XYZ file of C-alpha atoms in Angstrom:
385
model
C -52.824 -8.274 16.265
C -53.579 -11.686 15.327
C -51.245 -14.436 16.484
C -50.066 -14.781 12.411
C -49.335 -11.418 11.920
C -47.345 -11.601 15.212
C -45.027 -14.495 14.109
C -44.798 -12.882 10.660
C -43.755 -9.182 11.778
C -41.578 -11.027 14.365
C -40.190 -12.786 11.201
C -39.741 -9.482 9.440
C -37.695 -7.830 12.407
C -34.846 -10.820 11.954
C -34.542 -10.738 8.674
C -34.901 -6.728 8.465
C -31.512 -5.666 10.446
C -29.348 -3.039 9.724
C -26.631 -5.184 8.757
C -29.421 -6.762 5.938
C -30.457 -3.362 4.826
C -27.100 -2.511 4.300
C -26.333 -4.964 1.682
C -29.841 -4.114 0.303
C -29.180 -0.903 -0.261
C -25.543 -1.618 -1.234
C -27.085 -4.243 -3.854
C -29.629 -1.673 -5.272
C -26.967 0.528 -6.003
C -24.722 -1.552 -7.455
C -27.920 -2.236 -9.665
C -28.182 1.626 -10.323
C -24.887 2.634 -11.050
C -24.122 -0.379 -13.816
C -27.314 0.959 -15.619
C -26.311 4.652 -15.546
C -22.316 4.088 -15.667
C -22.359 4.578 -19.614
C -24.219 8.209 -18.617
C -21.065 9.588 -17.149
C -18.222 11.565 -19.482
C -14.144 11.600 -18.997
C -13.580 13.687 -15.548
C -10.154 15.871 -15.977
C -8.343 13.709 -13.953
C -8.969 10.226 -15.521
C -6.556 10.774 -18.979
C -3.686 10.791 -16.307
C -4.985 7.546 -14.042
C -5.299 5.722 -17.341
C -2.206 6.447 -18.441
C -0.713 5.711 -15.135
C -2.586 2.316 -14.613
C -1.241 1.227 -18.195
C 1.807 1.681 -17.246
C 1.569 -0.265 -13.961
C -0.556 -3.284 -16.245
C 2.265 -3.181 -18.959
C 4.632 -3.508 -16.038
C 2.861 -6.402 -14.520
C 2.859 -8.104 -18.033
C 6.341 -7.896 -18.803
C 5.290 -5.440 -21.978
C 6.702 -2.564 -21.396
C 9.690 -0.824 -23.850
C 9.850 2.618 -22.440
C 11.365 4.117 -18.595
C 8.617 3.761 -16.711
C 10.297 6.620 -15.045
C 10.740 8.738 -18.145
C 7.651 8.174 -18.867
C 6.358 9.783 -15.467
C 8.339 12.407 -15.891
C 6.768 13.044 -19.443
C 3.535 13.016 -18.909
C 3.704 14.797 -15.621
C 1.943 11.716 -13.705
C 1.834 12.177 -10.068
C 4.062 9.663 -7.922
C 2.058 9.791 -5.352
C -0.677 8.392 -6.805
C -0.790 4.405 -7.087
C -1.976 2.336 -9.114
C -3.541 -0.637 -6.670
C -7.459 0.402 -8.014
C -7.086 1.836 -11.039
C -5.530 -0.846 -12.163
C -8.980 -2.614 -12.042
C -10.209 -1.578 -15.493
C -7.037 -1.907 -16.684
C -7.583 -5.163 -16.198
C -10.854 -5.851 -17.148
C -10.387 -3.437 -20.558
C -7.557 -5.631 -21.479
C -8.145 -9.534 -20.523
C -12.208 -9.855 -20.442
C -13.279 -7.112 -22.829
C -10.876 -6.532 -25.318
C -13.501 -6.429 -28.036
C -15.584 -3.417 -26.936
C -15.139 -0.030 -27.137
C -13.339 1.533 -24.173
C -13.377 5.114 -24.466
C -15.744 6.442 -22.063
C -13.649 4.325 -19.679
C -17.791 3.093 -18.272
C -15.182 -0.035 -16.805
C -13.350 2.527 -14.881
C -16.694 4.623 -13.662
C -18.048 1.167 -12.185
C -15.410 0.471 -10.705
C -15.012 4.238 -8.552
C -18.558 3.936 -8.116
C -18.287 0.024 -6.080
C -15.234 1.753 -3.897
C -17.789 4.254 -3.129
C -20.138 1.692 -2.209
C -17.226 -0.049 0.185
C -16.363 3.523 1.560
C -20.685 3.734 2.626
C -19.459 -0.105 4.534
C -16.795 1.494 6.224
C -18.709 4.507 7.110
C -21.035 2.355 8.792
C -18.565 -0.384 10.462
C -16.837 2.867 12.047
C -20.049 4.578 13.017
C -20.944 1.719 14.509
C -18.088 2.121 17.277
C -19.559 4.765 18.778
C -23.757 4.573 18.061
C -25.834 1.855 17.707
C -26.509 -0.006 14.420
C -29.602 1.493 13.623
C -27.778 4.762 14.172
C -25.103 3.517 12.047
C -27.500 2.539 9.499
C -28.595 6.078 9.033
C -25.704 7.971 8.878
C -24.197 5.571 6.630
C -27.550 5.730 4.125
C -27.266 9.604 4.505
C -23.295 9.179 3.181
C -24.103 7.251 0.163
C -27.033 9.301 -0.919
C -25.209 12.494 -1.188
C -25.995 13.713 -4.668
C -22.630 15.120 -4.969
C -20.509 11.922 -3.825
C -22.783 9.961 -5.095
C -22.012 11.577 -8.891
C -18.214 12.117 -7.733
C -18.289 8.043 -7.336
C -18.289 7.573 -10.834
C -15.852 9.692 -12.104
C -13.266 10.624 -9.526
C -11.248 8.180 -9.671
C -8.281 9.667 -7.025
C -10.074 10.136 -3.767
C -13.438 8.182 -4.042
C -11.231 4.939 -4.032
C -8.767 6.871 -1.353
C -12.047 7.350 0.450
C -12.911 3.659 0.485
C -9.363 2.054 1.265
C -8.663 4.511 4.181
C -11.817 4.173 5.796
C -11.385 -0.010 5.237
C -7.892 0.461 6.395
C -9.135 1.923 9.899
C -12.322 0.188 10.198
C -10.248 -3.212 9.672
C -7.734 -2.048 11.963
C -9.577 -1.225 14.690
C -10.829 -4.572 14.728
C -7.596 -6.010 14.856
C -6.600 -4.094 17.622
C -9.377 -5.089 19.385
C -8.464 -9.012 18.752
C -5.416 -8.142 20.375
C -6.745 -6.883 23.114
C -8.672 -10.380 23.567
C -5.903 -12.533 22.309
C -2.920 -11.174 24.033
C -3.760 -9.965 27.689
C -2.757 -13.323 28.473
C 0.977 -13.105 27.411
C 3.524 -12.686 30.132
C 5.530 -9.403 29.864
C 8.598 -11.370 30.521
C 8.409 -14.175 28.185
C 11.367 -14.708 25.133
C 12.083 -10.725 25.286
C 15.348 -11.553 23.565
C 13.433 -13.248 20.846
C 10.593 -10.296 20.861
C 13.944 -8.149 20.286
C 14.944 -9.894 17.353
C 11.767 -10.200 15.884
C 11.507 -6.547 15.959
C 14.713 -5.121 15.160
C 15.022 -7.816 11.312
C 11.040 -6.409 11.104
C 12.609 -2.798 11.466
C 14.937 -4.022 8.843
C 12.959 -5.027 6.102
C 10.767 -1.953 6.860
C 13.191 0.504 6.336
C 14.833 -0.974 3.306
C 11.338 -1.204 1.650
C 10.377 2.284 2.609
C 13.450 4.416 3.018
C 15.889 3.053 0.979
C 16.537 6.506 -0.751
C 18.376 7.243 2.702
C 20.892 4.376 2.057
C 20.949 6.058 -1.331
C 22.281 8.728 0.457
C 24.126 7.740 3.079
C 25.903 5.650 0.320
C 26.469 8.801 -0.922
C 28.159 10.414 1.956
C 30.414 7.323 3.008
C 31.678 7.448 -0.985
C 32.579 11.132 -0.515
C 33.887 11.351 2.897
C 35.984 8.371 1.649
C 36.949 10.094 -2.020
C 37.578 12.930 -0.267
C 39.322 11.547 2.866
C 41.653 9.081 0.682
C 44.837 8.052 2.679
C 44.130 9.852 5.949
C 41.267 7.952 7.977
C 40.383 4.716 8.002
C 37.587 4.437 5.302
C 39.447 6.532 3.122
C 42.537 4.419 4.010
C 39.944 1.166 2.792
C 38.253 3.101 0.234
C 42.220 4.213 -1.578
C 43.509 -0.032 -1.370
C 40.075 -1.005 -3.446
C 39.955 1.474 -5.986
C 41.746 3.252 -8.651
C 42.278 7.000 -10.369
C 38.467 7.761 -11.014
C 36.057 10.756 -10.627
C 34.022 11.504 -7.200
C 31.180 11.589 -9.550
C 32.026 8.138 -10.829
C 32.501 6.816 -8.237
C 28.857 8.223 -6.747
C 27.154 6.572 -9.819
C 29.376 2.833 -9.508
C 28.134 2.679 -5.618
C 24.374 3.546 -6.516
C 24.437 0.877 -9.645
C 25.564 -1.564 -7.128
C 23.179 -1.031 -4.932
C 20.227 -0.907 -7.454
C 21.618 -4.633 -8.450
C 21.019 -5.582 -5.104
C 17.559 -4.355 -3.957
C 16.262 -7.235 -5.887
C 16.982 -9.995 -4.029
C 16.419 -7.970 -0.957
C 12.662 -7.331 -1.744
C 12.625 -11.199 -2.908
C 14.093 -11.735 0.339
C 11.685 -9.866 2.764
C 9.183 -11.948 0.572
C 10.368 -15.166 2.179
C 11.582 -13.984 5.587
C 8.638 -12.196 6.539
C 5.950 -14.968 6.557
C 8.741 -17.495 8.710
C 8.899 -14.633 11.471
C 5.403 -13.909 11.337
C 4.592 -17.422 11.979
C 7.444 -17.850 14.370
C 6.503 -14.975 16.317
C 2.827 -16.198 16.493
C 3.659 -19.956 16.958
C 6.053 -19.041 20.375
C 4.460 -15.950 21.893
C 1.351 -13.747 20.181
C -2.010 -14.653 19.871
C -2.336 -17.976 21.853
C -0.387 -19.600 19.712
C -2.327 -19.105 16.632
C -1.795 -17.871 13.018
C -4.099 -14.796 13.334
C -4.939 -14.634 9.605
C -7.307 -11.377 10.097
C -3.958 -9.218 10.656
C -3.207 -10.421 7.108
C -5.992 -9.127 6.150
C -6.228 -5.860 7.626
C -2.668 -5.803 6.898
C -2.904 -6.183 3.372
C -6.298 -3.879 3.156
C -3.647 -0.897 4.246
C -1.144 -2.103 1.854
C -3.610 -1.313 -1.048
C -4.552 1.728 0.346
C -0.914 3.081 0.685
C -0.282 1.517 -3.035
C -3.622 3.819 -3.867
C -2.212 6.790 -2.548
C 0.722 7.461 -0.252
C -1.802 9.829 1.910
C -3.178 6.311 3.436
C -0.198 6.319 5.349
C -2.140 7.906 8.130
C -4.522 5.102 8.059
C -2.447 3.231 9.455
C -1.005 5.466 12.184
C -4.486 5.444 13.003
C -4.786 2.437 14.011
C -1.077 2.825 15.426
C -2.330 5.486 17.567
C -5.178 3.110 18.692
C -3.315 -0.338 19.223
C -0.834 2.067 21.534
C -3.457 3.583 23.949
C -5.449 -0.347 23.815
C -1.709 -2.092 24.600
C 0.911 0.180 25.052
C 3.777 -2.209 25.370
C 1.897 -5.122 23.803
C 1.297 -3.677 20.792
C 4.894 -3.239 19.600
C 5.150 -6.393 18.085
C 2.008 -7.247 16.350
C 2.660 -2.943 14.838
C 5.662 -4.435 13.714
C 4.264 -7.438 11.935
C 1.471 -5.287 10.581
C 3.116 -2.867 9.214
C 6.260 -5.215 7.901
C 3.251 -6.961 6.237
C 1.512 -3.693 4.500
C 4.810 -2.724 3.440
C 5.280 -5.716 1.003
C 1.960 -5.549 0.164
C 2.214 -2.478 -1.402
C 5.359 -2.411 -2.601
C 3.266 -5.530 -4.761
C 0.553 -3.685 -6.037
C 1.766 -0.533 -6.819
C 4.878 -1.189 -9.874
C 6.108 1.686 -10.158
C 8.131 1.341 -7.049
C 10.030 -1.057 -8.456
C 11.716 1.572 -10.595
C 11.527 4.293 -8.319
C 10.197 3.769 -5.212
C 13.614 3.559 -3.531
C 15.262 6.353 -5.264
C 14.067 9.184 -3.989
C 16.098 12.568 -4.713
C 19.312 10.460 -5.374
C 19.439 9.297 -8.916
C 22.110 8.123 -10.311
C 20.853 8.635 -14.154
C 21.134 12.085 -13.074
C 24.922 11.522 -12.481
C 25.300 9.527 -15.255
C 23.802 12.638 -17.732
C 26.953 14.245 -16.742
C 29.366 11.848 -17.564
C 31.727 12.276 -20.343
C 34.580 9.936 -22.263
C 37.214 11.575 -20.202
C 35.032 11.177 -16.674
C 33.583 7.790 -16.660
C 32.319 5.572 -13.812
C 35.465 4.482 -12.882
C 39.029 3.811 -15.018
C 38.172 -0.122 -14.469
C 35.020 0.564 -16.925
C 36.773 1.673 -19.258
C 38.026 -1.590 -20.308
C 34.613 -2.978 -21.026
């Protein structure tokens, strides 16, 4: 081999790296996908996902007139499937290509196929933690060329996007934990312990209010029921009797749920303001050598989008949490709290259905209102209105 040929070969070796070949593979796949996406028909799940994502799009635009909860019930739409990914085709169809015929959901098919390519990248990143890059590339190529998976990448609006965001959540989360491991090892364990405790308490409260408000509703129901049944006897009963008039138990329960419904929008607004402030405070004082780690925002956002793609993605964050606890033990608690709370907020913002029923769970004041009569209203005070 001549010196010229040897030099050319060395240049090719520098260019043809596993990373480059993976990107090339994905780009070629995207070109092929754009050409063949119109050839696919509608799958069984697509009409339902179209309804679900269309409701979400109208909720963002403020155009919805019907009750989203009633619509979900009427159309038998599952409540455990979010719209963070499936809303993308609706936005393109409505605002970028409004004059095209979208009856075959070509845009949707291509978007789903793009998520399949993201899944290929996720496989490559995760495999790279166990094998060398060339082996990882072979694993990713084998995964990305499976005929069944390749075809389902176009017509599966639920599993393919979930696979992509689940894999990327784990990959980004593992990378985040590795960064924590390199950045927090010099922290003193006894540094600002009380501030850590207060910070965790506030973040825990935000997380609880966002993800488990149905427990708040159930607690309110229990307190009202206990106070009503022990009026004038227990401390709660005495307080309840002093601030209420004659009314039915169901009426007071309904009133309590209505009051909580009215308060919750302000809780979400407060969470959106408080969370970044606390996040910056924690970084400046104790975490990551005083630097704001934007990778945490990115990794948490990926998990949040995964959650609002399908509830099962909570397991992806759980895998990251187990990895963090195994590597950092108690040092991972505060970063994990920030990570979880941030992901919860992102999930709420990207899943409009949560704005309506996400916190209600099995307790619904609409169910109680359905049993009211003229003589059995919410409470006596409402009779005057």
